[in-house]
PDB file of C-alpha atoms in Angstrom:
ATOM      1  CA  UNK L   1       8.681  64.030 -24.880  1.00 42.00           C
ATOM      2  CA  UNK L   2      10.721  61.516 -23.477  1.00 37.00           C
ATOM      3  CA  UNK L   3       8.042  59.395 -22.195  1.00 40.00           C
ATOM      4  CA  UNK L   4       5.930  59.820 -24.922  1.00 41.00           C
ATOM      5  CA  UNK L   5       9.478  58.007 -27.099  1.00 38.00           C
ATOM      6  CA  UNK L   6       9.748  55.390 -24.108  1.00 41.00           C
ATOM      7  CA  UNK L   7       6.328  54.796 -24.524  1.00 41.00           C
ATOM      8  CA  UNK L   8       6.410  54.297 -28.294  1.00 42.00           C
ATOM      9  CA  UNK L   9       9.344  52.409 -28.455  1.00 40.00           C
ATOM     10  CA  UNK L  10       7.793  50.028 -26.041  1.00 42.00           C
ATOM     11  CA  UNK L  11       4.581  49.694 -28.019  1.00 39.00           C
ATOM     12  CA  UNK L  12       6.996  48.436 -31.177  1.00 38.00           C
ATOM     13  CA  UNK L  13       8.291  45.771 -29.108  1.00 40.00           C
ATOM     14  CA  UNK L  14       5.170  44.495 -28.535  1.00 42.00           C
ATOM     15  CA  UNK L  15       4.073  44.722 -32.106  1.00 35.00           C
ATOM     16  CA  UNK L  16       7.177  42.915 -33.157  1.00 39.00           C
ATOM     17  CA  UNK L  17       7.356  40.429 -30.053  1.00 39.00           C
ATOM     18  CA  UNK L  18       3.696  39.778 -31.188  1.00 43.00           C
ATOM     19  CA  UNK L  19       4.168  39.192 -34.887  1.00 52.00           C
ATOM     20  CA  UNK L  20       7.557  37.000 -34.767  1.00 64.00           C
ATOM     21  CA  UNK L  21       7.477  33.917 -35.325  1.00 80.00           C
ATOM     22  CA  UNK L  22       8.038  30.506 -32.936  1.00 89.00           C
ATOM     23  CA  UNK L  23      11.104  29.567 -32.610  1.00 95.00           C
ATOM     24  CA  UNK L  24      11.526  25.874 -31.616  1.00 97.00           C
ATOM     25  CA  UNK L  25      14.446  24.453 -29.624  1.00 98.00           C
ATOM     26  CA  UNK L  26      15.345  21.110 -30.704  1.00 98.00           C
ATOM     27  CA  UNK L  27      17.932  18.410 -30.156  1.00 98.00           C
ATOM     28  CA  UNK L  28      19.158  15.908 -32.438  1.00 97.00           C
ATOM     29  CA  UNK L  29      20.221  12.410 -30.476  1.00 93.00           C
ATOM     30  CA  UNK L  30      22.952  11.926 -33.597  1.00 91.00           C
ATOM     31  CA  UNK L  31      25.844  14.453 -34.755  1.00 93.00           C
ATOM     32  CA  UNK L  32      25.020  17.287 -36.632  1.00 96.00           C
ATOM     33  CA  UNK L  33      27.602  16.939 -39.245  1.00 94.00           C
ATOM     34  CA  UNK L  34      26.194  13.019 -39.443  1.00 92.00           C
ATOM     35  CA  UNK L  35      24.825  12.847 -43.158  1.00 91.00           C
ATOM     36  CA  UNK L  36      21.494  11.626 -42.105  1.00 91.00           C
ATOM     37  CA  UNK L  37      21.009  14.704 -39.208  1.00 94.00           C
ATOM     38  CA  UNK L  38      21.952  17.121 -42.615  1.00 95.00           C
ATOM     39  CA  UNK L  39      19.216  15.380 -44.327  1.00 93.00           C
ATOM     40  CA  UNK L  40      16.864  15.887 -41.459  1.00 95.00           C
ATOM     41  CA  UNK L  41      17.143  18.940 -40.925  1.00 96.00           C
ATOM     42  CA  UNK L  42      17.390  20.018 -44.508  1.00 96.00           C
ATOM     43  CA  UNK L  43      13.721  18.697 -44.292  1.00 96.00           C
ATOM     44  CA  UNK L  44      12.961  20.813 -40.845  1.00 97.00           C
ATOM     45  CA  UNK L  45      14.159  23.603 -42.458  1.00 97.00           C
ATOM     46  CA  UNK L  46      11.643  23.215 -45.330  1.00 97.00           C
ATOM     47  CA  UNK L  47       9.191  22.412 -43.165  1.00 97.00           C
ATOM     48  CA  UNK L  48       9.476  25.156 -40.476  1.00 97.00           C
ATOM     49  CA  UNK L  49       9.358  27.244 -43.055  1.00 97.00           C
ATOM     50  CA  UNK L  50       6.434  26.394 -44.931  1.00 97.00           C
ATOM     51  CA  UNK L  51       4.646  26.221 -41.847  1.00 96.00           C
ATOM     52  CA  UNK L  52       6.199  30.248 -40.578  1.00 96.00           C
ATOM     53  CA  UNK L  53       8.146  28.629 -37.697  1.00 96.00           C
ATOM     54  CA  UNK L  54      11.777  29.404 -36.687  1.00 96.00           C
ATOM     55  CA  UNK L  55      14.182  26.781 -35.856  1.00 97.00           C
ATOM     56  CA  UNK L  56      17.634  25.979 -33.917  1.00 97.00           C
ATOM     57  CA  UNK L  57      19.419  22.384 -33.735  1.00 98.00           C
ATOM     58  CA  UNK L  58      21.865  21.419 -31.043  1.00 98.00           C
ATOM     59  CA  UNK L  59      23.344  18.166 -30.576  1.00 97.00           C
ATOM     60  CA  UNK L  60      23.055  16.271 -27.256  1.00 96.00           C
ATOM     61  CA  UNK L  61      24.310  12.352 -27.349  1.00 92.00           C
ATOM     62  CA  UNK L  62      21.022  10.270 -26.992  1.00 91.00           C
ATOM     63  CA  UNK L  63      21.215  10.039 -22.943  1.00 91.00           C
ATOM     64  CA  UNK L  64      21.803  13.668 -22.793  1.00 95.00           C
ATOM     65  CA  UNK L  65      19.679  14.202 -24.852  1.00 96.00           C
ATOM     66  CA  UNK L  66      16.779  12.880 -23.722  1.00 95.00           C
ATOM     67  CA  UNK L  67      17.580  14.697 -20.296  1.00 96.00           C
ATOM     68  CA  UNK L  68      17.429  17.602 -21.609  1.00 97.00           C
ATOM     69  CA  UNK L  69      14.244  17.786 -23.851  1.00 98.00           C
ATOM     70  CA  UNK L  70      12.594  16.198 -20.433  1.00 97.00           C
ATOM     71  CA  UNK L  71      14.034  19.161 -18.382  1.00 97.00           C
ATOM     72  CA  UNK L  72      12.792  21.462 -20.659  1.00 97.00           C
ATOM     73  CA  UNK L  73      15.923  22.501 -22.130  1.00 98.00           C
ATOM     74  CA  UNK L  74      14.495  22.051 -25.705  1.00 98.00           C
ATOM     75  CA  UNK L  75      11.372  21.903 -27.318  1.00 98.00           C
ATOM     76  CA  UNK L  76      11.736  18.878 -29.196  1.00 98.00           C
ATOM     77  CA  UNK L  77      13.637  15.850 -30.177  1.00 98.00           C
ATOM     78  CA  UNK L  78      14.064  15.639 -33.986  1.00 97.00           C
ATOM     79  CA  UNK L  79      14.950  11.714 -33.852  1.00 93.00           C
ATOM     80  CA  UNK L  80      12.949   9.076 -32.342  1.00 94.00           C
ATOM     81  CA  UNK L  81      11.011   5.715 -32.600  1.00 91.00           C
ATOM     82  CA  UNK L  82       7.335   5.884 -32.376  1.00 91.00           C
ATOM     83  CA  UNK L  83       7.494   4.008 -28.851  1.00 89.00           C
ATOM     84  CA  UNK L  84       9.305   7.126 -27.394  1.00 93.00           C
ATOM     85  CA  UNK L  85       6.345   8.094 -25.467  1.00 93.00           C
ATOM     86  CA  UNK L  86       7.389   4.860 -23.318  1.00 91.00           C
ATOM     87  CA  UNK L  87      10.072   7.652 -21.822  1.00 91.00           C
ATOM     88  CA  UNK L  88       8.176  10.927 -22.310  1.00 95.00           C
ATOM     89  CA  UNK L  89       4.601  10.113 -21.774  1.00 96.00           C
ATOM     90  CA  UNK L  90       3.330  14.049 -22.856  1.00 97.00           C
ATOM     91  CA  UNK L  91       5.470  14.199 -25.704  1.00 98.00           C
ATOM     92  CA  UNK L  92       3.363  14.718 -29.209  1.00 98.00           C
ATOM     93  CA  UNK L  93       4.636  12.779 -32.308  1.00 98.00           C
ATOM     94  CA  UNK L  94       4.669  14.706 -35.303  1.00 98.00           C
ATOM     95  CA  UNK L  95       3.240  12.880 -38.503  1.00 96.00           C
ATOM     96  CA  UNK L  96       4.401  11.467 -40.725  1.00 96.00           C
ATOM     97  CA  UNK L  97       7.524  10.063 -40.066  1.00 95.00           C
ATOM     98  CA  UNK L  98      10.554  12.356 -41.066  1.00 94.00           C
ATOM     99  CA  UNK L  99      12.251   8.872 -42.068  1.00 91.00           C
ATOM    100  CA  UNK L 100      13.357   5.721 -41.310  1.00 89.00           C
ATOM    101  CA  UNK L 101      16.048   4.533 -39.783  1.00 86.00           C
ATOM    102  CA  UNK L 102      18.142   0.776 -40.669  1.00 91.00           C
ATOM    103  CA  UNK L 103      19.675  -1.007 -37.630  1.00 95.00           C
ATOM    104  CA  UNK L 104      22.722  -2.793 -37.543  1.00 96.00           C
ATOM    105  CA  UNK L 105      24.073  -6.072 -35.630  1.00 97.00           C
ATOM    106  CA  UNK L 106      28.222  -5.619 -35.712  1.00 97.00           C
ATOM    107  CA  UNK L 107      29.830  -8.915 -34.764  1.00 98.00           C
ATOM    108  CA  UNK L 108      32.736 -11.311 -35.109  1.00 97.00           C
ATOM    109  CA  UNK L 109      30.182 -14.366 -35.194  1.00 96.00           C
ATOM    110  CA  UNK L 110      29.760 -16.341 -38.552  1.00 94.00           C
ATOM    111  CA  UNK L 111      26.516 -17.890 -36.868  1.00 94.00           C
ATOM    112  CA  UNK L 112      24.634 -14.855 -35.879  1.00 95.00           C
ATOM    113  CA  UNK L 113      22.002 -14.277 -38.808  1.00 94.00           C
ATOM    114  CA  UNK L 114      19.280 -11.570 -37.277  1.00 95.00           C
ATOM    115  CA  UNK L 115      16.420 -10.526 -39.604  1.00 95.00           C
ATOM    116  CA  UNK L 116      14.278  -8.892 -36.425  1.00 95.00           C
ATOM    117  CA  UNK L 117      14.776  -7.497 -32.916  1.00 96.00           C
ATOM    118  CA  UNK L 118      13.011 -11.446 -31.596  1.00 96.00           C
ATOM    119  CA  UNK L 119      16.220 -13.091 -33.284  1.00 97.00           C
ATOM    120  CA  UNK L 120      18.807 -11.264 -30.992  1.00 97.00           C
ATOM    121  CA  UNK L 121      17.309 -12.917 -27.916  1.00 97.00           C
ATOM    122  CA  UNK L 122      19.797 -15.726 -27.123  1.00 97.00           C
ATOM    123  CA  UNK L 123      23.011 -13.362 -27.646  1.00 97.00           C
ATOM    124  CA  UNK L 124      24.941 -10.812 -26.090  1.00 98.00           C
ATOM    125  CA  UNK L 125      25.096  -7.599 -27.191  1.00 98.00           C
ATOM    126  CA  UNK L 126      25.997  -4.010 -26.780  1.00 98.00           C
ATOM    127  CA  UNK L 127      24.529  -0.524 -27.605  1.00 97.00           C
ATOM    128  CA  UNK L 128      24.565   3.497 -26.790  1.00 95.00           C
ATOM    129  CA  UNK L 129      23.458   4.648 -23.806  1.00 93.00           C
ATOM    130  CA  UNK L 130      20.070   6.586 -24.414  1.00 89.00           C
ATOM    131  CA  UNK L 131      19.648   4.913 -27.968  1.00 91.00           C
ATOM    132  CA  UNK L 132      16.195   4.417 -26.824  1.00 89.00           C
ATOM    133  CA  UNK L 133      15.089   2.592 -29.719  1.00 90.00           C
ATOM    134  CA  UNK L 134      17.485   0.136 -29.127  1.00 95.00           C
ATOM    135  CA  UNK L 135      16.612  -0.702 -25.362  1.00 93.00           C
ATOM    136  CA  UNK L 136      13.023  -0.586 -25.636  1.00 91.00           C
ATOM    137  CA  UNK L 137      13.252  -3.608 -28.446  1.00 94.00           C
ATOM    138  CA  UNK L 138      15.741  -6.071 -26.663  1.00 96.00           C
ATOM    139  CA  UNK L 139      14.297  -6.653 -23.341  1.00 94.00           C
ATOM    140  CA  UNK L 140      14.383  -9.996 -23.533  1.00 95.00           C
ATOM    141  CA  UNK L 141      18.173 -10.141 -24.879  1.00 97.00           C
ATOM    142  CA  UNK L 142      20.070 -12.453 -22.933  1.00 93.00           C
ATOM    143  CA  UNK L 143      22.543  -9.466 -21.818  1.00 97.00           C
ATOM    144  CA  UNK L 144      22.637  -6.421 -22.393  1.00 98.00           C
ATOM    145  CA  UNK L 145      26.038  -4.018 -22.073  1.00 97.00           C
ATOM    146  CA  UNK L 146      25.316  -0.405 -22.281  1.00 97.00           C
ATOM    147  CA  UNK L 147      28.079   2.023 -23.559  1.00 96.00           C
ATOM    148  CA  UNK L 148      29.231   5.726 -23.897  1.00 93.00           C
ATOM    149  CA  UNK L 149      30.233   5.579 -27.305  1.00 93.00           C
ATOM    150  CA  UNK L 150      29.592   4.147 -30.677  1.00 93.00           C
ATOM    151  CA  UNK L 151      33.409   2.947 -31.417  1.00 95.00           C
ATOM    152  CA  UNK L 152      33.447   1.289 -27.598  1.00 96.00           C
ATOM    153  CA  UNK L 153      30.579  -0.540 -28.437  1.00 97.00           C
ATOM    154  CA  UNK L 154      31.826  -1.695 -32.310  1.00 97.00           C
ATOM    155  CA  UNK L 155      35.518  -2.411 -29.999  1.00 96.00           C
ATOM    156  CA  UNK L 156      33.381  -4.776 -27.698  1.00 97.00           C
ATOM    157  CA  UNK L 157      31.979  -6.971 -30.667  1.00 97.00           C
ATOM    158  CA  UNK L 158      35.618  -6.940 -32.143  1.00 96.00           C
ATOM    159  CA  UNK L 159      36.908  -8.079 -28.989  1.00 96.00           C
ATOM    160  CA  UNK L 160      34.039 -11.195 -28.635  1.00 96.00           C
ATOM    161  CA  UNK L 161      33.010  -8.722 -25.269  1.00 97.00           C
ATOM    162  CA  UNK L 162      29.505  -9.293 -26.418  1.00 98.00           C
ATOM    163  CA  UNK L 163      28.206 -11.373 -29.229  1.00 98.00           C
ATOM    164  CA  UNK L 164      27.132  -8.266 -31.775  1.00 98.00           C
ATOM    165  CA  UNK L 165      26.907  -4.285 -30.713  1.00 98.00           C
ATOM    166  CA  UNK L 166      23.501  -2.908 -32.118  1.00 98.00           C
ATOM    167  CA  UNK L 167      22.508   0.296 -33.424  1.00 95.00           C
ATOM    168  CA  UNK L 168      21.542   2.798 -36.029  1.00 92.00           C
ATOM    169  CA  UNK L 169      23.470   2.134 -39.249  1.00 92.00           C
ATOM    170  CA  UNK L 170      23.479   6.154 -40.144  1.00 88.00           C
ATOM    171  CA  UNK L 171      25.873   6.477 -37.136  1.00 90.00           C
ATOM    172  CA  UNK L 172      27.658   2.750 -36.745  1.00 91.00           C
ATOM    173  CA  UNK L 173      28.416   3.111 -40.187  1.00 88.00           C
ATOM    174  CA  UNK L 174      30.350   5.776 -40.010  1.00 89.00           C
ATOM    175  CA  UNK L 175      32.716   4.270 -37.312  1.00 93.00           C
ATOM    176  CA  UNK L 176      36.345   3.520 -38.765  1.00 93.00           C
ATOM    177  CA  UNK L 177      36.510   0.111 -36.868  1.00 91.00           C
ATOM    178  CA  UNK L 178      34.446  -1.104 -38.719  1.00 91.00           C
ATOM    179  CA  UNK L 179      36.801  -1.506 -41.787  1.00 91.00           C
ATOM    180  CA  UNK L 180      38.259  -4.114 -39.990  1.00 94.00           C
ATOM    181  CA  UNK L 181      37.557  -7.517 -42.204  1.00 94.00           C
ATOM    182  CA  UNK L 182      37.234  -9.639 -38.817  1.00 95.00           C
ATOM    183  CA  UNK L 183      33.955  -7.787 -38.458  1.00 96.00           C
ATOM    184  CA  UNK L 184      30.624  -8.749 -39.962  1.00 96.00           C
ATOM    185  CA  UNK L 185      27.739  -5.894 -40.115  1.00 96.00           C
ATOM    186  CA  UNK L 186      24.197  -7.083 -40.598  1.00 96.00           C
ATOM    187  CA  UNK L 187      21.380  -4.737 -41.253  1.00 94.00           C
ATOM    188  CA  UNK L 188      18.727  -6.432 -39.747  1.00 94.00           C
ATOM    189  CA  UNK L 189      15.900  -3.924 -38.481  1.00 92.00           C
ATOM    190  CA  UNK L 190      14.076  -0.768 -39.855  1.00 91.00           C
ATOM    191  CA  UNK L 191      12.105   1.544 -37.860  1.00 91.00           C
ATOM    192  CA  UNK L 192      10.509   4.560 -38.588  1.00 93.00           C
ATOM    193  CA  UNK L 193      11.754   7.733 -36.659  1.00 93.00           C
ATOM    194  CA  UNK L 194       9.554  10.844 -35.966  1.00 96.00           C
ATOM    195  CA  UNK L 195       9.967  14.784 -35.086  1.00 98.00           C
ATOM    196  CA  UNK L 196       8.965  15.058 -31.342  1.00 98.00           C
ATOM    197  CA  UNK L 197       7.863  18.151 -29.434  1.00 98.00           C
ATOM    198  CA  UNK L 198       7.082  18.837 -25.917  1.00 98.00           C
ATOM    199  CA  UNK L 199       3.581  19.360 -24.842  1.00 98.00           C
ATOM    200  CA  UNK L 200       2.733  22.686 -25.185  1.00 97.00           C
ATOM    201  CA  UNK L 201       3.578  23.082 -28.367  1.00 98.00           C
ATOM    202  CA  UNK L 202       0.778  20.876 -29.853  1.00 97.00           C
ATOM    203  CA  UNK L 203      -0.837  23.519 -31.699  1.00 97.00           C
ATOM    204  CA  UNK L 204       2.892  23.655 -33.637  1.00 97.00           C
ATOM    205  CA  UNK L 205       3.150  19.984 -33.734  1.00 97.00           C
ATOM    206  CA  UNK L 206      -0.192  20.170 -35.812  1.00 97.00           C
ATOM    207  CA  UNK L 207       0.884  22.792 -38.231  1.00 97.00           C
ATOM    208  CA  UNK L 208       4.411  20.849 -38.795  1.00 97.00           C
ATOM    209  CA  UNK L 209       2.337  17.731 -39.492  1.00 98.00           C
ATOM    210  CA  UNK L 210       0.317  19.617 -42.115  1.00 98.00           C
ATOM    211  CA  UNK L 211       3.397  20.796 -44.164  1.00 98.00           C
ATOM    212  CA  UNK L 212       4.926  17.189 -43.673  1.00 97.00           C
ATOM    213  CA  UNK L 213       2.352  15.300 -45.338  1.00 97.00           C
ATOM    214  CA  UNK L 214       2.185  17.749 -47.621  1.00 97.00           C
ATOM    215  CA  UNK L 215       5.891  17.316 -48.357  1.00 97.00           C
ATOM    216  CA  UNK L 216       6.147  13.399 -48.257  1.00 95.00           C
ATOM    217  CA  UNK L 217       3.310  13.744 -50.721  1.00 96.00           C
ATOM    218  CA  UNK L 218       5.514  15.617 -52.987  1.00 95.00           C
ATOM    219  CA  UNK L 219       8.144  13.160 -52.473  1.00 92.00           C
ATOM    220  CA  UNK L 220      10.281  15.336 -50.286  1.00 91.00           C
ATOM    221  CA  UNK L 221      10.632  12.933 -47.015  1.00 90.00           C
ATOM    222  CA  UNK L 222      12.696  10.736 -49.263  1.00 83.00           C
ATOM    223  CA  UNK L 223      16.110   9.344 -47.955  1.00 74.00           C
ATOM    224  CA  UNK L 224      18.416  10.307 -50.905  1.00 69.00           C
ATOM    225  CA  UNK L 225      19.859   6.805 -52.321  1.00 53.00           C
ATOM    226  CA  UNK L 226      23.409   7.621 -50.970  1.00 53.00           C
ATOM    227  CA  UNK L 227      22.411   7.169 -47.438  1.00 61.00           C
ATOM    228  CA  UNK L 228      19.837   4.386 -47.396  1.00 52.00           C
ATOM    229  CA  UNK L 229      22.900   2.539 -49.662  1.00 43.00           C
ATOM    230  CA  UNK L 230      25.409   3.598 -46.858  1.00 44.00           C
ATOM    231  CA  UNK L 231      27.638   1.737 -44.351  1.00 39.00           C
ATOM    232  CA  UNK L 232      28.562  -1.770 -45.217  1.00 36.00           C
TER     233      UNK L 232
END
């Protein structure tokens, strides 16, 4: 009798391992409580969803970040550029893209104008370490000063360190130094950013990518007017 209960009880763990649904790991390169991660993932969440897929979020800074999704720590990075394959060459892009993301130039300069990643070339400037993004589109800067945090990086620019610290305006924005009226913040860049998954989980990548076109059909992908209108 006891065998025969072992045996059953056994047999229901299959049936329910077999019938639950994917879970996906994934790590977001920006704060969770960061208004534009909420908005992401309020979108994931739809999506995964839809699509009968089980999600959990975890926040790694971008360097970290990237380490880990590479290690196999996670399953997927919910916020990159479409040249992230340049670091993760198996990586699959999920399509569309979940949004897209303004840049910012923070400096002290009354001179420096950008309008594009080509007019930063003469200058100095700083960014994150692992904002990907970022160092993939200013090779050819004169000098580049990679940092550990967003408020050293707006603190270098204040201090004429570098001639303008770069980065995403959903997270620069949010810095307090940049109330400071010495400081000038121009958005200069947009880019689109994409859900990324690690290779073997293509087949999931495809069904996300259904339910997201789906949804940016229906308007759903749309940055709400509060953050695309946010920062300075």
């Amino acid at each position: 009798m006891l065998l025969r209960s072992a045996a059953g009880l056994v047999l229901l763990a299959c049936l329910h391992s077999a019938g639950a649904e994917p879970v996906l790991r994934l790590v977001s390169p920006t704060p969770l409580d960061n208004p534009m991660t909420q908005h992401l993932r309020e979108i994931l969440d739809t999506a995964a969803g839809r699509a009968g897929i089980g999600i959990s979020l975890t926040y790694n800074p971008p360097a970290r970040a990237l380490m880990a999704f590479k290690s196999g720590q996670f399953d997927g990075d919910i916020a990159r550029a479409r040249n992230f394959n340049d670091e993760m060459p198996e990586a699959v892009r999920v399509e569309p893209a979940l949004t897209y993301g303004e840049f910012l130039a923070v400096t002290t300069s009354e001179t420096l104008h950008p309008r594009s990643w080509r007019d930063l070339k003469p200058y100095r400037i700083a960014y994150m370490r692992g904002a990907k993004a970022v160092e993939s589109n200013t090779r050819e800067v004169a000098a580049r000063e990679v940092v550990g945090s967003y408020e050293a990086c707006v603190g270098m620019a204040k201090l004429g360190r570098v001639d303008a610290c770069v980065g995403l305006a959903s997270v620069l924005s949010l810095v307090p130094e940049l109330r400071d009226p010495s400081l000038r913040i121009v958005r200069f860049e947009r880019e689109a950013s994409y859900l990324w998954l690690a290779p073997q989980h293509r087949e999931l990548a495809q069904r996300l990518g259904k339910v997201l076109q789906k949804m940016e059909s229906q308007g759903l992908l749309r940055v709400p007017a509060t953050l695309s209108a946010g920062g300075h």
